Amino acid sequence: MTEDHTPVRVRFAPSPTGSLHIGGARTAYFNWLFARQSGGTFVLRIDDTDTARSTEASLQEILRGFRWLGIDWDEGPDVGGPFGPYRQSERSAIYREALQRLLNEGKVYPCFCSQEQLAADREAAQRAGRAPRYARRCRDLTPEQVAERMAAGETPVYRFKSPIEGETVVHDRIRGDVVFSNEELDDFVVWKPDGMPTYHFASCVDDAAMHITHVIRAEEHLSNTPKHVVLFEALGAKVPEFAHVPMILAPDRSKLSKRHGATSVQEYRDQGILPDALINYLLLLGFAPGEDKEILSREEAIQVFRLDKVTRHAAVYDVKKLEWLNAQYFRSLSPDVVLSMVWPTLRERGYVEADPDHRTLAWIRTVLAATQERSRNAADLVENVSYYFRDPVAYDEKGVRKHFAGEDVDVRLERLADILDQVEPFGVVPLEQTYRSLAAEWQVKAGMLIHPTRLAITGVTVGPGLFDVMALLGRAACQSRLRRAANWIRTNRSEL
RNA sequence: GGCCCCAUGGUCAAGUGGUUAAGACACCGCCCUUUCACGGCGGUAACAGGGGUUCGAAUCCCCUUGGGGUCACCA
């Protein structure tokens, strides 16, 4: 509820000209949190007045992005609602009507200046050291002059007749009151010659028509907000409360762009980032939940989120922390979820059959569980379990120097392979007992047997407990890999 | 350039006139351990600079510097 008890209505209004950017996702999330905690309504409106750049594919991608993130909307292009339609391209009549009204009231006027004329004016103003604003050539055209030029077939743009004196103040929930001198207000265009409203106009008309109570959006709009305030007033609408959330920056403090890596939520999804992790990270970027708690579900976030506690400064995006958060979430996933996540890749690589029997499936589950806690995401996990499905294709270089270079390593590996015949059953405990007593017998430290064995059968130096790996892999595979490694050592001895 | 916003460690970020200036990620060390990861313990590291106000400023004011945004017939 707002102070006067009108129900909260917020909106996120993306323009479908690309993918869902993480900055936009965060802004939407903040809107969503604010709506959900106040029992309000979250509206998704599509700002597609730029007919040249808007695409349906982009719109669908944005919707998919939100669904994936777990952000739902109460009114929008697909679900409808009492104030639809929710695509600006379908609301032309509403804008036209609003334009006509302001025209009748003398709050808007047609402007016939050519692009060339405007460019020249701008240049002249700049040379004279003045701000490059519209020279207001057409502000005071007489009705006769207008009629004449219309009759001549000229199509005008329409400009807002901005106040020339005084000041306009923007009440911002995050920044407090921001005062702008009206001298800074340009006679901005509200209607383009292609018959479409501009962003400023459509946005305000819609916010008014949709009874939006709080406009929560990116900081880049703050400078434009006085225009919106005067527009709302001209429209006779109640001016909503504003909240301008800081921007998200790249590590070099510049605007986040492709060259800095992933910028869209789909890219993160493709990289194995979990939606819960991403949405959690987005919350942390600009808001401190308090009580040293940083891992929060959407539900917890709804409880603690406070619009007026959002930070005022831009935040640099830190992939490392996102990955850490992702690992937290990834490790807590249930075996079945993990299995379904990696299954397609396992199939693609030919690691598994299409219809495994129960025993095989159970075995795969165990394999995955053993490595899940040492993996940060699904792709990582698939890499880490590859040696369960095929022989190692190479031996880790540093590992080779450390564990294969010794005098009798090849001999020991071969002996080990032979002795594995006697281990019965081929399980974790008997395997460990065998290795320990062998180490004592040969008078070497257990590590001298364990590390070369691991490298021989997995190709790497890291992973779960060796005896777990061996038991999972089975006797035959262990023996053949051990012998294979011994041979490899002999043929490569000169280079070790 | 005009206008607007912002400024605490490498990053996120507590702090709102009196604190040994939290915590998290990252980094480093130690412990645990057959390795790695996890976990535990510890460490390096910050109030951009200069003026005020005040008994006392990270906290309030001014200036400078720096970063960002905006000045479109894009949104």
Coordinates of C-alpha atoms (C1' of nucleotides) in Angstrom, one line a residue:
Chain A
M1 CA 0.0 0.0 0.0
T2 CA 1.1 3.5 -0.6
E3 CA 0.6 6.2 2.0
D4 CA -2.8 7.1 0.8
H5 CA -3.7 3.4 0.7
T6 CA -4.1 3.1 -3.0
P7 CA -2.8 -0.4 -3.9
V8 CA 0.7 -0.5 -5.3
R9 CA 1.1 -1.0 -9.0
V10 CA 4.5 -1.2 -10.6
R11 CA 5.7 -2.0 -14.0
F12 CA 8.7 -3.2 -16.0
A13 CA 8.7 -1.9 -19.5
P14 CA 11.3 -3.5 -21.7
S15 CA 11.8 -2.6 -25.3
P16 CA 12.0 -5.8 -27.3
T17 CA 15.2 -4.9 -29.2
G18 CA 17.5 -7.5 -27.8
S19 CA 18.0 -10.1 -25.1
L20 CA 17.1 -9.7 -21.4
H21 CA 20.1 -7.8 -20.0
I22 CA 21.1 -8.5 -16.4
G23 CA 20.6 -4.8 -15.5
G24 CA 17.1 -5.0 -16.7
A25 CA 16.6 -8.3 -14.9
R26 CA 17.6 -6.7 -11.7
T27 CA 15.4 -3.7 -12.2
A28 CA 12.5 -6.0 -12.9
Y29 CA 13.3 -8.1 -9.8
F30 CA 13.3 -5.0 -7.6
N31 CA 9.9 -4.1 -9.1
W32 CA 8.7 -7.6 -8.5
L33 CA 9.9 -7.7 -4.9
F34 CA 8.3 -4.3 -4.2
A35 CA 5.0 -5.5 -5.7
R36 CA 5.0 -8.8 -3.9
Q37 CA 5.8 -7.5 -0.5
S38 CA 3.1 -4.9 -0.7
G39 CA 0.5 -7.2 -2.1
G40 CA 0.6 -5.0 -5.2
T41 CA 0.5 -5.7 -8.9
F42 CA 3.4 -6.2 -11.2
V43 CA 2.7 -5.2 -14.8
L44 CA 4.8 -6.2 -17.7
R45 CA 4.5 -3.7 -20.5
I46 CA 6.2 -3.9 -23.9
D47 CA 7.7 -0.6 -25.0
D48 CA 7.9 -1.4 -28.7
T49 CA 7.3 2.1 -30.2
D50 CA 10.5 1.7 -32.1
T51 CA 9.0 -0.3 -34.9
A52 CA 12.3 -0.5 -36.7
R53 CA 14.2 -2.3 -34.0
S54 CA 11.5 -4.2 -32.1
T55 CA 11.2 -7.9 -32.8
E56 CA 8.8 -10.7 -31.7
A57 CA 11.8 -13.0 -31.2
S58 CA 13.3 -10.6 -28.8
L59 CA 10.0 -10.3 -26.9
Q60 CA 9.8 -14.1 -26.6
E61 CA 13.3 -14.3 -25.4
I62 CA 12.7 -11.7 -22.7
L63 CA 9.6 -13.5 -21.5
R64 CA 11.5 -16.8 -21.4
G65 CA 14.2 -15.1 -19.4
F66 CA 11.8 -13.9 -16.8
R67 CA 10.1 -17.3 -16.5
W68 CA 13.5 -18.9 -16.1
L69 CA 14.4 -16.4 -13.3
G70 CA 11.1 -17.1 -11.5
I71 CA 9.7 -13.7 -12.0
D72 CA 6.0 -13.7 -12.8
W73 CA 3.7 -10.9 -13.8
D74 CA 0.1 -10.2 -13.0
E75 CA -0.7 -8.2 -16.1
G76 CA 1.1 -8.4 -19.4
P77 CA 1.1 -9.1 -23.1
D78 CA 0.4 -12.8 -22.8
V79 CA -1.9 -12.8 -19.7
G80 CA -3.8 -9.7 -20.4
G81 CA -5.4 -7.6 -17.7
P82 CA -7.8 -4.7 -17.0
F83 CA -5.6 -2.0 -18.6
G84 CA -4.5 -3.8 -21.8
P85 CA -3.4 -4.1 -24.4
Y86 CA 0.1 -4.3 -23.0
R87 CA 2.1 -3.7 -26.1
Q88 CA 2.5 -0.1 -26.9
S89 CA 2.3 -0.9 -30.6
E90 CA -1.3 -1.8 -30.0
R91 CA -2.2 1.3 -28.1
S92 CA -2.0 3.9 -30.8
A93 CA -5.5 5.0 -30.4
I94 CA -4.9 5.8 -26.7
Y95 CA -1.8 7.9 -27.5
R96 CA -3.6 9.6 -30.4
E97 CA -6.4 10.6 -28.1
A98 CA -4.0 11.9 -25.5
L99 CA -2.1 13.9 -28.1
Q100 CA -5.3 15.4 -29.4
R101 CA -6.3 16.4 -25.9
L102 CA -3.1 18.1 -25.2
L103 CA -3.2 19.8 -28.6
N104 CA -6.6 21.1 -27.8
E105 CA -5.4 22.4 -24.5
G106 CA -2.4 24.1 -26.2
K107 CA 0.1 22.0 -24.2
V108 CA 1.6 20.5 -27.3
Y109 CA 2.3 22.1 -30.7
P110 CA 3.3 20.9 -34.2
C111 CA 6.8 21.5 -35.3
F112 CA 7.8 21.6 -39.0
C113 CA 11.5 22.1 -38.6
S114 CA 13.7 19.9 -40.8
Q115 CA 16.4 17.7 -39.4
E116 CA 18.9 19.9 -41.2
Q117 CA 17.5 23.0 -39.6
L118 CA 17.7 21.5 -36.2
A119 CA 21.2 20.3 -36.7
A120 CA 22.2 23.8 -37.8
D121 CA 20.5 25.3 -34.7
R122 CA 22.2 22.9 -32.4
E123 CA 25.6 23.7 -33.9
A124 CA 25.0 27.4 -33.7
A125 CA 24.0 27.1 -30.1
Q126 CA 27.0 25.1 -29.3
R127 CA 29.3 27.6 -31.0
A128 CA 27.7 30.4 -29.0
G129 CA 28.4 28.4 -25.8
R130 CA 24.7 27.7 -25.2
A131 CA 23.1 24.3 -24.5
P132 CA 22.1 22.5 -27.7
R133 CA 18.4 22.8 -27.2
Y134 CA 15.5 23.2 -29.6
A135 CA 15.3 26.8 -30.7
R136 CA 11.5 26.8 -30.3
R137 CA 11.0 28.1 -33.8
C138 CA 7.5 26.6 -34.1
R139 CA 6.4 27.2 -30.6
D140 CA 4.3 30.2 -31.4
L141 CA 3.1 29.5 -34.9
T142 CA -0.3 30.9 -35.5
P143 CA -3.2 28.5 -36.4
E144 CA -3.1 30.0 -39.9
Q145 CA 0.5 29.2 -40.3
V146 CA 0.0 25.7 -39.1
A147 CA -3.0 25.2 -41.4
E148 CA -1.0 26.5 -44.3
R149 CA 1.9 24.1 -43.9
M150 CA -0.3 21.2 -43.2
A151 CA -2.2 22.0 -46.4
A152 CA 1.1 22.0 -48.2
G153 CA 1.5 18.4 -47.2
E154 CA 4.1 18.8 -44.5
T155 CA 4.0 16.2 -41.7
P156 CA 5.0 17.8 -38.4
V157 CA 6.3 16.3 -35.2
Y158 CA 4.6 17.4 -32.1
R159 CA 6.5 19.0 -29.3
F160 CA 5.6 19.5 -25.6
K161 CA 5.3 23.2 -24.6
S162 CA 7.6 23.0 -21.6
P163 CA 7.5 25.6 -18.9
I164 CA 10.3 28.2 -19.3
E165 CA 10.7 29.3 -15.7
G166 CA 10.5 27.7 -12.3
E167 CA 11.7 24.3 -11.3
T168 CA 10.5 20.8 -11.4
V169 CA 11.3 18.4 -8.5
V170 CA 11.5 14.7 -8.8
H171 CA 10.6 12.8 -5.6
D172 CA 12.8 9.7 -5.6
R173 CA 12.6 6.9 -3.0
I174 CA 16.3 6.2 -3.3
R175 CA 17.8 9.6 -3.9
G176 CA 15.4 12.0 -2.1
D177 CA 14.2 15.1 -3.9
V178 CA 16.1 16.0 -7.1
V179 CA 15.5 19.6 -8.3
F180 CA 15.8 20.6 -11.9
S181 CA 15.6 24.1 -13.3
N182 CA 12.9 24.4 -15.9
E183 CA 15.4 26.3 -18.1
E184 CA 16.9 22.9 -18.7
L185 CA 13.7 21.5 -20.0
D186 CA 13.6 21.3 -23.8
D187 CA 10.5 21.4 -25.9
F188 CA 10.9 17.6 -26.4
V189 CA 9.2 15.7 -29.2
V190 CA 6.2 13.6 -28.1
W191 CA 5.0 12.5 -31.5
K192 CA 7.0 11.3 -34.4
P193 CA 6.1 11.8 -38.1
D194 CA 5.7 8.1 -38.5
G195 CA 2.5 8.4 -36.4
M196 CA 4.1 6.9 -33.3
P197 CA 4.5 8.5 -29.9
T198 CA 8.0 8.9 -28.5
Y199 CA 9.1 6.9 -25.5
H200 CA 8.5 9.8 -23.0
F201 CA 5.0 10.3 -24.2
A202 CA 3.9 6.7 -24.5
S203 CA 5.5 5.8 -21.2
C204 CA 3.7 8.6 -19.3
V205 CA 0.3 8.1 -21.0
D206 CA 0.5 4.4 -20.1
D207 CA 1.8 4.9 -16.6
A208 CA -1.2 7.2 -16.1
A209 CA -3.7 4.9 -17.8
M210 CA -2.4 1.8 -16.0
H211 CA -2.5 3.6 -12.6
I212 CA 1.2 3.0 -11.9
T213 CA 2.0 4.2 -8.4
H214 CA 5.8 3.7 -8.4
V215 CA 8.1 3.9 -11.3
I216 CA 11.2 1.9 -10.4
R217 CA 13.7 2.0 -13.2
A218 CA 17.4 2.4 -14.1
E219 CA 19.3 5.5 -13.1
E220 CA 19.9 6.5 -16.7
H221 CA 16.3 7.8 -16.7
L222 CA 16.7 10.2 -13.8
S223 CA 17.7 13.1 -16.1
N224 CA 14.6 12.5 -18.2
T225 CA 12.3 12.4 -15.3
P226 CA 11.5 16.1 -15.1
K227 CA 10.0 15.7 -18.6
H228 CA 7.8 13.0 -17.3
V229 CA 6.7 15.0 -14.3
V230 CA 5.6 17.9 -16.5
L231 CA 3.9 15.4 -18.8
F232 CA 2.0 13.7 -16.0
E233 CA 0.9 17.1 -14.9
A234 CA -0.2 18.2 -18.3
L235 CA -2.1 14.9 -18.6
G236 CA -3.9 15.7 -15.4
A237 CA -2.6 12.5 -13.9
K238 CA -1.2 11.9 -10.4
V239 CA 2.6 11.9 -10.6
P240 CA 3.9 8.5 -9.5
E241 CA 6.7 8.1 -7.0
F242 CA 10.0 7.4 -8.5
A243 CA 12.9 5.2 -7.6
H244 CA 16.0 5.2 -9.8
V245 CA 18.2 2.2 -9.2
P246 CA 21.9 2.5 -9.8
M247 CA 23.5 1.0 -12.9
I248 CA 25.6 -2.2 -13.2
L249 CA 29.1 -1.6 -14.5
A250 CA 31.8 -3.7 -15.9
P251 CA 35.0 -4.4 -14.0
D252 CA 36.7 -1.4 -15.7
R253 CA 33.8 0.8 -14.5
S254 CA 32.5 1.3 -18.0
K255 CA 29.1 0.3 -19.2
L256 CA 28.6 -3.4 -19.3
S257 CA 28.9 -4.7 -22.8
K258 CA 29.6 -7.9 -24.8
R259 CA 33.3 -7.5 -24.6
H260 CA 33.1 -7.9 -20.9
G261 CA 31.6 -11.4 -21.3
A262 CA 28.0 -12.4 -20.7
T263 CA 25.5 -9.6 -20.3
S264 CA 22.2 -11.4 -20.9
V265 CA 20.4 -13.9 -18.6
Q266 CA 20.3 -16.5 -21.4
E267 CA 24.1 -16.4 -21.6
Y268 CA 24.3 -17.2 -17.9
R269 CA 21.8 -20.0 -18.3
D270 CA 23.9 -21.4 -21.1
Q271 CA 27.0 -21.2 -18.9
G272 CA 25.4 -23.4 -16.3
I273 CA 24.4 -20.6 -13.9
L274 CA 21.3 -21.6 -11.9
P275 CA 18.4 -19.1 -11.9
D276 CA 18.3 -19.1 -8.1
A277 CA 21.9 -18.1 -8.0
L278 CA 21.6 -15.4 -10.6
I279 CA 18.5 -13.8 -9.0
N280 CA 20.2 -14.0 -5.6
Y281 CA 23.3 -12.3 -7.0
L282 CA 21.3 -9.6 -8.6
L283 CA 19.7 -8.8 -5.2
L284 CA 23.1 -8.4 -3.6
L285 CA 24.1 -6.0 -6.3
G286 CA 22.7 -2.8 -4.8
F287 CA 21.1 -4.1 -1.7
A288 CA 22.3 -5.5 1.6
P289 CA 19.9 -7.9 3.2
G290 CA 21.4 -7.4 6.6
E291 CA 22.3 -9.7 9.4
D292 CA 25.2 -11.0 7.4
K293 CA 22.9 -13.1 5.4
E294 CA 23.7 -13.2 1.7
I295 CA 22.0 -16.4 0.5
L296 CA 18.3 -15.7 0.1
S297 CA 15.5 -17.2 -1.7
R298 CA 13.0 -15.1 -3.5
E299 CA 10.6 -15.5 -0.6
E300 CA 13.2 -14.4 1.9
A301 CA 14.0 -11.5 -0.4
I302 CA 10.4 -10.4 -0.4
Q303 CA 10.5 -10.2 3.4
V304 CA 13.6 -8.1 3.7
F305 CA 13.7 -6.0 0.6
R306 CA 13.5 -2.2 1.2
L307 CA 13.3 0.1 -1.8
D308 CA 14.7 3.0 0.2
K309 CA 17.7 0.9 1.3
V310 CA 18.9 0.3 -2.3
T311 CA 22.4 1.8 -2.7
R312 CA 22.8 5.0 -4.6
H313 CA 26.1 4.2 -6.4
A314 CA 26.7 2.0 -9.4
A315 CA 27.9 -1.5 -8.7
V316 CA 30.7 -3.3 -10.5
Y317 CA 29.7 -6.8 -11.6
D318 CA 31.8 -9.5 -10.1
V319 CA 31.6 -12.9 -11.9
K320 CA 33.7 -14.6 -9.2
K321 CA 31.0 -14.0 -6.6
L322 CA 28.3 -15.1 -8.9
E323 CA 30.2 -18.3 -9.5
W324 CA 30.6 -18.8 -5.8
L325 CA 26.9 -18.3 -5.2
N326 CA 26.2 -20.7 -8.0
A327 CA 28.4 -23.3 -6.4
Q328 CA 26.4 -22.9 -3.2
Y329 CA 23.2 -23.6 -5.0
F330 CA 24.6 -26.3 -7.2
R331 CA 25.9 -28.4 -4.3
S332 CA 22.5 -28.4 -2.7
L333 CA 20.7 -29.8 -5.8
S334 CA 19.0 -33.2 -5.4
P335 CA 20.6 -36.1 -7.3
D336 CA 17.6 -36.4 -9.7
V337 CA 17.8 -32.7 -10.6
V338 CA 21.5 -33.0 -11.2
L339 CA 21.0 -36.1 -13.3
S340 CA 18.5 -34.4 -15.5
M341 CA 20.7 -31.4 -16.0
V342 CA 23.7 -33.4 -17.2
W343 CA 21.9 -36.2 -19.0
P344 CA 21.8 -34.5 -22.4
T345 CA 25.5 -33.9 -22.4
L346 CA 26.2 -37.4 -21.1
R347 CA 24.2 -38.7 -24.1
E348 CA 25.9 -36.4 -26.6
R349 CA 29.3 -37.6 -25.5
G350 CA 28.2 -41.2 -25.8
Y351 CA 28.9 -41.8 -22.1
V352 CA 25.5 -43.4 -21.6
E353 CA 22.9 -45.4 -23.4
A354 CA 19.5 -44.0 -24.2
D355 CA 17.6 -46.4 -21.9
P356 CA 19.9 -47.5 -19.1
D357 CA 18.7 -50.3 -16.7
H358 CA 18.1 -49.6 -13.0
R359 CA 21.5 -50.7 -12.0
T360 CA 23.3 -48.5 -14.5
L361 CA 21.1 -45.6 -13.5
A362 CA 21.9 -46.1 -9.9
W363 CA 25.6 -46.3 -10.7
I364 CA 25.5 -43.0 -12.6
R365 CA 23.7 -41.4 -9.8
T366 CA 26.4 -42.5 -7.4
V367 CA 29.1 -41.3 -9.7
L368 CA 27.5 -37.9 -10.0
A369 CA 26.9 -37.6 -6.2
A370 CA 30.6 -38.4 -5.5
T371 CA 31.7 -35.4 -7.6
Q372 CA 28.8 -32.9 -7.2
E373 CA 30.2 -31.3 -4.1
R374 CA 33.5 -30.6 -5.8
S375 CA 31.9 -29.1 -8.9
R376 CA 30.7 -25.6 -9.4
N377 CA 28.2 -26.2 -12.2
A378 CA 26.8 -28.8 -14.5
A379 CA 29.4 -28.4 -17.2
D380 CA 32.1 -28.6 -14.6
L381 CA 30.6 -31.8 -13.2
V382 CA 30.4 -33.5 -16.6
E383 CA 34.1 -32.8 -17.1
N384 CA 34.9 -34.1 -13.7
V385 CA 33.1 -37.4 -14.2
S386 CA 34.3 -38.1 -17.7
Y387 CA 36.9 -40.7 -16.6
Y388 CA 34.1 -43.0 -15.3
F389 CA 32.9 -43.4 -18.9
R390 CA 36.1 -43.7 -20.9
D391 CA 39.8 -44.2 -20.4
P392 CA 41.9 -41.1 -19.7
V393 CA 42.9 -39.5 -23.0
A394 CA 46.0 -37.8 -21.4
Y395 CA 47.8 -37.6 -18.1
D396 CA 47.9 -34.3 -16.2
E397 CA 51.3 -32.8 -16.9
K398 CA 52.2 -31.6 -13.5
G399 CA 50.9 -34.9 -12.1
V400 CA 53.2 -36.8 -14.4
R401 CA 56.2 -35.0 -13.2
K402 CA 55.2 -35.5 -9.6
H403 CA 53.9 -39.1 -9.6
F404 CA 55.1 -40.9 -12.7
A405 CA 58.7 -39.8 -12.7
G406 CA 59.9 -42.1 -9.8
E407 CA 62.2 -45.0 -10.3
D408 CA 59.9 -48.0 -10.0
V409 CA 56.5 -46.4 -10.6
D410 CA 55.8 -48.5 -13.7
V411 CA 56.7 -51.7 -11.9
R412 CA 54.6 -50.8 -8.9
L413 CA 51.6 -50.0 -11.1
E414 CA 51.9 -53.3 -12.8
R415 CA 52.2 -55.2 -9.6
L416 CA 49.2 -53.3 -8.3
A417 CA 47.2 -54.4 -11.3
D418 CA 48.1 -58.0 -10.6
I419 CA 47.3 -57.8 -7.0
L420 CA 43.9 -56.3 -7.7
D421 CA 42.9 -59.8 -8.8
Q422 CA 42.9 -60.9 -5.1
V423 CA 40.8 -58.0 -3.7
E424 CA 37.5 -59.5 -2.8
P425 CA 35.0 -58.0 -2.8
F426 CA 36.2 -55.2 -5.0
G427 CA 35.0 -52.5 -2.6
V428 CA 36.3 -49.4 -0.8
V429 CA 37.4 -51.1 2.5
P430 CA 39.2 -54.1 1.0
L431 CA 40.9 -51.8 -1.5
E432 CA 42.2 -49.5 1.2
Q433 CA 43.4 -52.4 3.3
T434 CA 45.2 -53.8 0.3
Y435 CA 46.9 -50.5 -0.5
R436 CA 47.9 -49.8 3.2
S437 CA 49.4 -53.2 3.8
L438 CA 51.2 -53.1 0.4
A439 CA 52.7 -49.8 1.3
A440 CA 53.9 -51.2 4.6
E441 CA 55.3 -54.2 2.9
W442 CA 57.1 -52.2 0.2
Q443 CA 58.2 -49.7 2.8
V444 CA 56.8 -46.7 1.0
K445 CA 54.2 -44.1 2.1
A446 CA 50.7 -44.9 1.1
G447 CA 50.7 -41.7 -1.0
M448 CA 53.4 -43.3 -3.2
L449 CA 50.9 -45.8 -4.3
I450 CA 47.7 -43.8 -4.1
H451 CA 48.8 -40.8 -6.2
P452 CA 50.2 -42.7 -9.2
T453 CA 47.2 -44.9 -9.2
R454 CA 44.8 -42.0 -9.3
L455 CA 46.7 -40.4 -12.2
A456 CA 46.8 -43.8 -14.0
I457 CA 43.1 -44.5 -13.8
T458 CA 41.7 -40.9 -14.0
G459 CA 44.3 -39.0 -15.8
V460 CA 44.1 -36.2 -13.2
T461 CA 45.3 -35.5 -9.7
V462 CA 42.0 -34.4 -8.2
G463 CA 38.8 -36.0 -7.3
P464 CA 36.9 -38.0 -4.7
G465 CA 38.7 -40.5 -2.5
L466 CA 40.7 -42.9 -4.7
F467 CA 39.1 -46.1 -3.3
D468 CA 35.7 -44.8 -4.0
V469 CA 36.7 -44.1 -7.5
M470 CA 38.2 -47.5 -7.9
A471 CA 35.2 -49.3 -6.5
L472 CA 32.9 -47.4 -8.8
L473 CA 35.1 -48.1 -11.8
G474 CA 35.4 -51.8 -11.2
R475 CA 38.2 -54.2 -11.2
A476 CA 38.7 -54.7 -15.0
A477 CA 38.9 -51.0 -15.8
C478 CA 41.3 -50.3 -12.9
Q479 CA 43.6 -53.1 -14.0
S480 CA 43.7 -52.2 -17.7
R481 CA 44.3 -48.5 -16.9
L482 CA 47.0 -49.3 -14.5
R483 CA 48.8 -51.5 -17.1
R484 CA 48.2 -48.9 -19.7
A485 CA 49.9 -46.2 -17.6
A486 CA 52.8 -48.5 -16.9
N487 CA 53.4 -48.9 -20.6
W488 CA 53.0 -45.2 -21.2
I489 CA 55.6 -44.5 -18.6
R490 CA 58.1 -46.9 -20.2
T491 CA 57.7 -45.4 -23.7
N492 CA 57.9 -41.9 -22.4
R493 CA 60.6 -42.4 -19.7
S494 CA 63.2 -40.3 -21.5
E495 CA 61.0 -37.2 -21.3
L496 CA 60.0 -37.5 -17.7
Chain B
rG1 C1' 30.4 21.6 -22.7
rG2 C1' 25.3 22.5 -19.6
rC3 C1' 22.4 19.8 -16.1
rC4 C1' 21.8 15.6 -12.8
rC5 C1' 23.5 11.4 -9.8
rC6 C1' 27.4 9.1 -7.2
rA7 C1' 32.3 8.4 -4.1
rU8 C1' 34.1 3.1 2.5
rG9 C1' 39.4 -2.5 1.0
rG10 C1' 40.6 -5.4 -5.8
rU11 C1' 34.8 -6.3 -5.9
rC12 C1' 29.9 -6.3 -3.4
rA13 C1' 28.6 -3.8 1.0
rA14 C1' 27.4 -2.5 6.7
rG15 C1' 27.9 2.2 9.0
rU16 C1' 23.9 7.4 9.6
rG17 C1' 28.5 12.7 15.0
rG18 C1' 31.9 9.2 19.7
rU19 C1' 33.0 1.7 16.6
rU20 C1' 39.6 -1.7 17.7
rA21 C1' 35.6 1.0 10.5
rA22 C1' 31.3 -5.1 10.2
rG23 C1' 30.5 -9.2 6.9
rA24 C1' 30.8 -11.6 1.9
rC25 C1' 33.7 -12.8 -2.8
rA26 C1' 38.7 -12.8 -4.4
rC27 C1' 43.8 -13.3 -2.6
rC28 C1' 47.6 -15.3 1.1
rG29 C1' 48.9 -18.7 5.3
rC30 C1' 47.6 -22.7 8.6
rC31 C1' 44.4 -26.9 10.0
rC32 C1' 41.6 -31.2 8.2
rU33 C1' 42.8 -34.9 4.2
rU34 C1' 45.6 -40.1 -0.2
rU35 C1' 44.7 -35.4 -3.9
rC36 C1' 41.1 -31.6 -5.1
rA37 C1' 36.8 -29.4 -3.4
rC38 C1' 34.1 -28.5 1.1
rG39 C1' 34.8 -27.0 6.0
rG40 C1' 37.5 -24.5 10.2
rC41 C1' 41.0 -20.8 11.9
rG42 C1' 44.0 -16.6 10.8
rG43 C1' 46.0 -12.6 7.7
rU44 C1' 46.9 -8.6 3.8
rA45 C1' 43.6 -4.7 2.4
rA46 C1' 39.3 1.0 2.7
rC47 C1' 36.6 6.1 4.6
rA48 C1' 39.5 10.1 -3.1
rG49 C1' 41.9 15.2 -1.7
rG50 C1' 41.4 20.0 0.6
rG51 C1' 38.7 23.3 3.6
rG52 C1' 35.1 24.3 7.2
rU53 C1' 30.9 23.2 11.4
rU54 C1' 31.7 20.6 16.2
rC55 C1' 34.6 19.0 22.4
rG56 C1' 34.6 15.1 18.5
rA57 C1' 33.6 13.6 11.9
rA58 C1' 33.4 7.9 7.2
rU59 C1' 28.9 10.2 8.9
rC60 C1' 26.8 17.5 8.3
rC61 C1' 28.3 21.9 4.7
rC62 C1' 31.5 23.9 0.7
rC63 C1' 35.3 23.3 -3.0
rU64 C1' 38.4 20.2 -6.0
rU65 C1' 39.2 15.5 -8.3
rG66 C1' 37.3 11.1 -10.2
rG67 C1' 33.4 8.0 -12.2
rG68 C1' 28.5 7.5 -14.3
rG69 C1' 24.1 9.4 -16.6
rU70 C1' 21.5 12.8 -19.7
rC71 C1' 21.0 16.6 -23.2
rA72 C1' 17.5 12.0 -30.2
rC73 C1' 12.0 12.3 -34.7
rC74 C1' 16.2 5.1 -29.3
rA75 C1' 13.9 3.1 -25.4

